[in-house]
Amino acid sequence: MLTPKQRQNLSSYFNQQDFEDKDALAIYPFRYETRTIKDENSWQVGDEVIFSARIVSPISIFRRSYKQAIVRFEAQTDTHLYKIVSFNPYLKKDLEGQQVTIIGKVSKAHEINATSVNLKPIHEQTGIFPVYPLKGKLKQYQMRQIMKKVVKENIQSVTERVPAKFSERYRLLSTQESIKQLHQPSSLQHLNYALRTLKYAEFLDYQVALLLQKRLLKSEHKPLKTISDKKLNEKIESLPFQLTDDQLTSLQDIRNDLSSSLSMTRLLQGDVGSGKTIIALLASFIAVQNGFQVAYLCPTEVLMNQHASAFREFFNDSNISVLSSSLKTKEKQEVLDNLESGHTQIVVGTHSLFSESTEFNNLGLVIIDEQHRFGVNQRQSLIQKGY
């Protein structure tokens, strides 16, 4: 069990105070430090080094304050004498004459800026060490101690995330072993295997969630949107440019979905300038022709105004509004009233579209620009306004 002090240190990682010790297994390192003993003759300025040496000079401590000090001494290995500089104000003078382990960086020939000078055997301090994100006054060595205890006491509670047939097929580690290696890697190879396994499990979870969502959507029926090829073709032919093959394929997929009795969720992906906006406009054209409202969600007001201009240019005879927090109260209420009555056919807006006060008369199509800028619950709350 973690001590009360350790739990207090961990509490800043969680929103609630009643977390369980095993919840800390989800705190992953963001990088790793590899400490290996290198040949002293190969050291270069800037290298991170760890070595064993005997302190052979008096330890000189110049204190700037109680917590600030410059510590200097000399240390002898089997082959070289080094000048050591440390900024540890708690380094004890009784280390003089003792064999110590020094960890630090080569600042110049035969001079080391030490981050640690201690009496622990060097073999206990080499290997791969996790580096965790720190919060509050927590130190890295404290976090490592906490996570070592959490892994030891809670690893057996971890359930397997990947079915056995997939683990065998793709040569994955077990989830328990992966988490153990993530926090206490025995080698770089084992660490890479662990990362590969956990990434696979994450993508598998994502794919399962998509399948469940797809099944849910198939169970939710919506009104059919009949599509007039004549009107749509006339609109396409009136464009000052020709659609590319990719655009035509994307538009056909969206047409098929819109004409289905099942709800559609589709991701349209492309580089900047690849022509995603015109596909959104044509999809909106289909919805408007069927008497449905369209909501176009933008992450910023600048994009909102740009897309509103594009919609107004594309739809000469449709009622198009913008909705954002910058609107005056009277203007905003007028937009909300027109949406609820159905007078507004297309609304281009920002986060205000999520508001409970934003109600639609017959929302049939939601288009989300740069969807990664919005949370899953936010996007879903807007989509639900169409049911």
XYZ file of C-alpha atoms in Angstrom:
387
model
C 0.000 0.000 0.000
C 1.122 3.539 -0.684
C 1.827 5.693 2.331
C -0.457 8.681 3.051
C 2.367 10.985 1.890
C 2.759 9.100 -1.397
C -0.998 9.182 -2.015
C -0.983 12.901 -1.351
C 1.786 13.343 -3.926
C -0.207 11.308 -6.462
C -3.491 13.136 -5.860
C -2.501 16.007 -8.182
C -2.627 13.549 -11.120
C -6.317 12.809 -10.521
C -9.424 15.003 -10.444
C -10.984 13.018 -7.608
C -9.416 12.371 -4.225
C -10.761 8.826 -3.836
C -8.576 7.248 -6.534
C -7.241 3.720 -6.106
C -3.534 2.923 -6.075
C -3.883 0.878 -9.278
C -5.159 3.978 -11.129
C -1.556 5.227 -11.091
C -0.637 2.490 -13.612
C -2.103 4.819 -16.242
C 0.574 7.461 -15.535
C 3.057 6.665 -18.291
C 6.663 7.910 -18.601
C 7.111 10.505 -21.345
C 10.744 9.534 -22.023
C 13.562 7.327 -20.743
C 17.142 7.843 -19.573
C 19.688 5.209 -20.508
C 22.708 4.988 -18.219
C 25.585 2.784 -19.313
C 29.215 2.638 -18.237
C 31.352 4.015 -21.081
C 35.083 3.849 -21.667
C 36.528 7.026 -20.116
C 38.818 7.529 -23.126
C 35.724 7.845 -25.375
C 34.068 10.620 -23.386
C 33.217 13.803 -25.294
C 32.153 17.213 -23.992
C 28.390 17.102 -23.402
C 28.229 13.337 -22.819
C 26.076 12.041 -19.960
C 28.293 9.709 -17.920
C 28.154 7.484 -14.856
C 31.302 6.176 -13.186
C 32.771 5.051 -9.896
C 35.605 7.061 -8.296
C 37.217 7.877 -4.964
C 37.048 11.418 -3.598
C 40.720 12.368 -3.088
C 40.500 16.043 -2.104
C 38.699 18.091 0.528
C 35.101 18.942 -0.440
C 34.814 22.709 -0.894
C 31.313 24.138 -0.388
C 30.523 27.759 -1.282
C 27.022 28.625 -0.091
C 24.988 31.345 -1.760
C 22.050 30.569 0.500
C 20.710 27.667 2.553
C 19.413 25.937 -0.589
C 22.031 27.149 -3.072
C 25.646 26.041 -3.081
C 28.591 25.336 -5.399
C 30.459 22.184 -4.393
C 33.912 21.317 -5.750
C 36.235 18.359 -5.219
C 38.509 15.954 -7.086
C 37.778 12.280 -7.740
C 40.148 9.562 -8.923
C 39.210 6.556 -11.078
C 41.625 3.764 -11.961
C 42.941 5.809 -14.894
C 42.006 9.496 -14.549
C 41.684 12.360 -12.072
C 38.564 14.535 -12.468
C 37.449 17.903 -11.158
C 33.852 17.597 -9.992
C 31.379 20.502 -9.722
C 28.017 19.957 -8.049
C 25.170 22.268 -7.078
C 23.796 19.975 -4.396
C 23.674 22.018 -1.151
C 23.190 18.847 0.905
C 26.353 17.041 -0.213
C 28.095 15.887 2.956
C 31.744 16.443 3.718
C 31.995 12.974 5.249
C 32.127 11.581 1.714
C 35.761 12.654 1.554
C 38.005 9.665 0.909
C 35.092 7.354 0.039
C 34.328 5.418 -3.128
C 31.246 7.027 -4.710
C 29.129 6.792 -7.832
C 29.051 10.018 -9.851
C 26.392 10.819 -12.460
C 26.726 13.955 -14.568
C 27.778 15.613 -17.810
C 31.276 16.212 -19.226
C 31.723 20.008 -19.219
C 35.351 20.018 -20.413
C 38.311 17.656 -20.453
C 38.561 15.929 -17.061
C 35.791 18.068 -15.546
C 32.288 16.837 -14.689
C 29.140 18.737 -13.733
C 27.598 16.209 -11.353
C 23.857 15.791 -10.858
C 24.331 13.009 -8.325
C 27.113 11.905 -5.993
C 26.123 8.928 -3.822
C 27.295 5.769 -2.091
C 25.015 3.333 -3.949
C 26.832 0.635 -5.993
C 27.150 1.671 -9.626
C 25.483 -1.525 -10.927
C 22.258 -0.459 -9.174
C 22.259 2.801 -11.099
C 22.818 1.645 -14.668
C 20.068 0.632 -17.067
C 16.948 2.275 -18.492
C 15.083 4.663 -16.220
C 11.582 6.079 -16.823
C 11.112 9.842 -16.686
C 7.611 10.792 -15.529
C 5.727 14.078 -15.853
C 5.954 15.737 -12.452
C 3.345 17.759 -10.598
C 3.633 19.882 -7.493
C 6.803 19.394 -5.466
C 7.220 15.743 -6.453
C 10.791 14.750 -7.365
C 11.665 12.253 -10.098
C 13.253 9.781 -7.691
C 10.108 9.936 -5.507
C 7.865 9.279 -8.499
C 9.980 6.295 -9.495
C 9.709 4.872 -5.983
C 5.931 5.337 -6.022
C 5.498 3.732 -9.445
C 7.782 0.814 -8.524
C 5.536 0.070 -5.540
C 2.321 0.564 -7.561
C 3.485 -1.869 -10.259
C 4.613 -4.494 -7.730
C 1.368 -4.416 -5.743
C -1.196 -3.931 -8.543
C 0.108 -5.524 -11.740
C -1.929 -8.700 -11.114
C -5.155 -6.679 -11.239
C -4.541 -5.690 -14.870
C -6.818 -7.560 -17.285
C -5.768 -8.663 -20.753
C -6.789 -6.189 -23.464
C -5.826 -8.181 -26.570
C -7.407 -11.563 -27.459
C -4.925 -14.457 -27.390
C -5.230 -15.184 -31.121
C -4.126 -11.627 -31.953
C -1.283 -11.716 -29.424
C 0.016 -14.927 -30.971
C -0.439 -13.734 -34.543
C 1.361 -10.428 -34.028
C 3.841 -11.639 -31.366
C 2.652 -9.266 -28.662
C 3.449 -9.272 -24.971
C 0.719 -9.727 -22.388
C -0.843 -6.513 -21.107
C 0.601 -7.119 -17.633
C 4.123 -7.648 -18.963
C 3.789 -4.617 -21.248
C 2.855 -2.305 -18.386
C 5.629 -3.748 -16.230
C 8.186 -3.168 -18.995
C 6.842 0.316 -19.592
C 7.629 1.323 -16.015
C 10.614 -0.975 -15.401
C 12.197 -1.821 -18.770
C 14.703 -4.671 -18.656
C 16.113 -3.691 -22.083
C 15.395 -1.367 -24.993
C 14.124 -4.357 -26.969
C 11.624 -5.283 -24.266
C 10.567 -1.640 -23.971
C 9.895 -1.464 -27.714
C 7.864 -4.695 -27.528
C 5.824 -3.209 -24.675
C 5.162 0.051 -26.536
C 4.186 -1.892 -29.659
C 1.752 -4.040 -27.670
C 0.083 -1.104 -25.917
C -0.236 0.846 -29.171
C -1.865 -2.178 -30.782
C -4.272 -2.486 -27.836
C -5.136 1.216 -28.094
C -5.928 0.965 -31.802
C -7.895 -2.230 -31.213
C -10.002 -0.434 -28.576
C -10.563 2.414 -31.033
C -11.643 0.075 -33.836
C -14.043 -1.784 -31.512
C -15.536 1.550 -30.428
C -16.034 2.517 -34.083
C -17.765 -0.790 -34.803
C -20.076 -0.327 -31.821
C -20.857 3.202 -32.944
C -21.547 1.935 -36.461
C -23.985 -0.657 -35.106
C -25.676 2.008 -33.026
C -26.062 4.273 -36.033
C -27.548 1.423 -38.045
C -30.226 1.059 -35.393
C -31.152 4.759 -35.590
C -33.332 5.458 -38.605
C -33.775 8.893 -40.151
C -35.957 10.376 -42.891
C -34.811 9.570 -46.416
C -33.275 12.375 -48.473
C -34.317 11.986 -52.094
C -31.700 13.287 -54.482
C -32.507 14.895 -57.812
C -29.652 14.092 -60.183
C -30.792 16.885 -62.464
C -30.589 19.647 -59.849
C -27.312 18.350 -58.405
C -25.720 17.988 -61.853
C -26.854 21.488 -62.781
C -25.221 22.800 -59.618
C -21.986 20.922 -60.340
C -21.940 22.127 -63.972
C -22.387 25.728 -62.816
C -19.104 25.571 -60.895
C -16.203 27.543 -62.438
C -14.028 24.406 -62.232
C -14.307 20.657 -62.660
C -14.403 18.311 -59.707
C -11.492 15.888 -59.417
C -11.973 12.122 -59.435
C -11.396 12.027 -55.661
C -13.994 14.739 -55.115
C -16.545 12.938 -57.271
C -15.889 9.671 -55.405
C -16.280 11.397 -52.026
C -19.472 13.122 -53.151
C -20.930 9.831 -54.401
C -20.192 8.145 -51.052
C -21.897 10.979 -49.190
C -24.880 10.878 -51.597
C -25.287 7.172 -50.900
C -25.241 7.794 -47.159
C -27.660 10.725 -47.354
C -30.130 8.686 -49.401
C -30.004 5.845 -46.842
C -32.472 5.489 -43.991
C -29.513 5.060 -41.621
C -27.571 7.845 -39.935
C -24.226 8.737 -41.500
C -20.884 9.478 -39.874
C -18.148 10.113 -42.421
C -14.647 11.604 -42.192
C -13.552 13.696 -45.173
C -9.790 14.063 -45.095
C -7.517 16.020 -47.433
C -4.668 18.503 -47.625
C -5.239 22.237 -47.476
C -6.656 23.347 -50.819
C -7.657 19.834 -51.866
C -11.319 20.837 -52.228
C -13.047 19.594 -49.084
C -15.174 22.749 -48.779
C -16.935 22.293 -52.123
C -17.930 18.756 -51.108
C -19.372 20.165 -47.869
C -21.297 22.764 -49.890
C -22.715 20.163 -52.276
C -23.714 17.880 -49.386
C -25.470 20.879 -47.821
C -27.197 21.512 -51.156
C -28.673 17.991 -51.048
C -29.908 18.483 -47.474
C -31.443 21.913 -48.184
C -33.179 20.594 -51.317
C -34.893 18.048 -49.064
C -36.058 20.691 -46.602
C -33.481 19.954 -43.896
C -31.354 22.396 -41.946
C -27.549 22.326 -42.011
C -25.190 23.170 -39.129
C -21.566 23.908 -40.016
C -19.300 23.960 -36.938
C -16.012 25.926 -37.015
C -13.271 26.119 -34.350
C -12.748 29.898 -34.718
C -14.754 32.975 -35.696
C -12.297 33.747 -38.501
C -13.052 30.390 -40.138
C -16.743 30.856 -39.373
C -16.856 34.121 -41.317
C -14.854 32.638 -44.207
C -17.175 29.639 -44.537
C -20.296 31.796 -44.114
C -19.132 33.890 -47.095
C -18.587 30.700 -49.128
C -22.092 29.451 -48.269
C -23.720 32.780 -49.170
C -21.916 32.828 -52.504
C -22.900 29.212 -53.205
C -26.532 29.504 -52.001
C -28.049 32.637 -53.453
C -31.606 31.899 -52.379
C -31.118 30.239 -48.964
C -31.396 31.746 -45.493
C -27.909 31.555 -43.967
C -26.962 32.751 -40.470
C -23.880 32.847 -38.288
C -23.910 32.045 -34.576
C -21.122 32.869 -32.126
C -20.616 34.320 -28.662
C -19.590 37.681 -30.144
C -23.098 38.400 -31.434
C -25.111 41.001 -29.550
C -27.894 39.581 -27.409
C -30.657 40.777 -29.741
C -28.907 39.452 -32.871
C -28.192 36.103 -31.212
C -31.808 35.665 -30.089
C -33.012 36.416 -33.607
C -30.753 33.680 -35.014
C -31.950 31.215 -32.355
C -35.592 31.997 -33.110
C -35.039 31.507 -36.854
C -33.313 28.156 -36.256
C -36.131 26.916 -34.054
C -38.802 28.046 -36.516
C -36.952 26.597 -39.507
C -36.608 29.958 -41.247
C -32.801 29.632 -41.189
C -31.765 26.794 -43.466
C -28.004 26.916 -42.868
C -26.153 28.084 -39.774
C -22.376 28.492 -39.609
C -21.184 28.800 -36.028
C -18.624 28.188 -33.327
C -19.056 26.669 -29.852
C -22.396 28.452 -29.461
C -23.944 25.655 -31.524
C -23.450 23.338 -28.520
C -25.574 25.514 -26.240
C -28.803 24.038 -24.870
C -30.567 27.209 -26.033
C -29.686 26.353 -29.652
C -32.614 24.329 -30.996
C -33.361 23.319 -34.579
C -36.619 22.777 -36.423
C -35.368 19.998 -38.701
C -31.597 19.511 -38.519
C -30.553 16.982 -41.150
C -26.812 17.499 -41.668
C -23.981 18.437 -39.305
C -20.567 19.317 -40.760
C -17.657 19.694 -38.341
C -14.561 21.497 -39.598
C -11.283 20.380 -37.969
C -13.129 17.920 -35.732
C -10.018 17.232 -33.613
C -10.439 20.738 -32.159
C -13.649 19.642 -30.436
C -14.314 17.048 -27.744
C -16.248 13.850 -28.461
C -19.084 14.870 -26.119
C -19.294 18.304 -27.726
C -19.603 16.854 -31.218
C -22.167 14.304 -30.060
C -24.276 16.957 -28.335
C -24.633 18.819 -31.625
C -25.394 15.676 -33.617
C -28.117 14.735 -31.101
C -29.962 17.947 -31.963
C -30.828 16.292 -35.276
C -32.841 13.451 -33.657
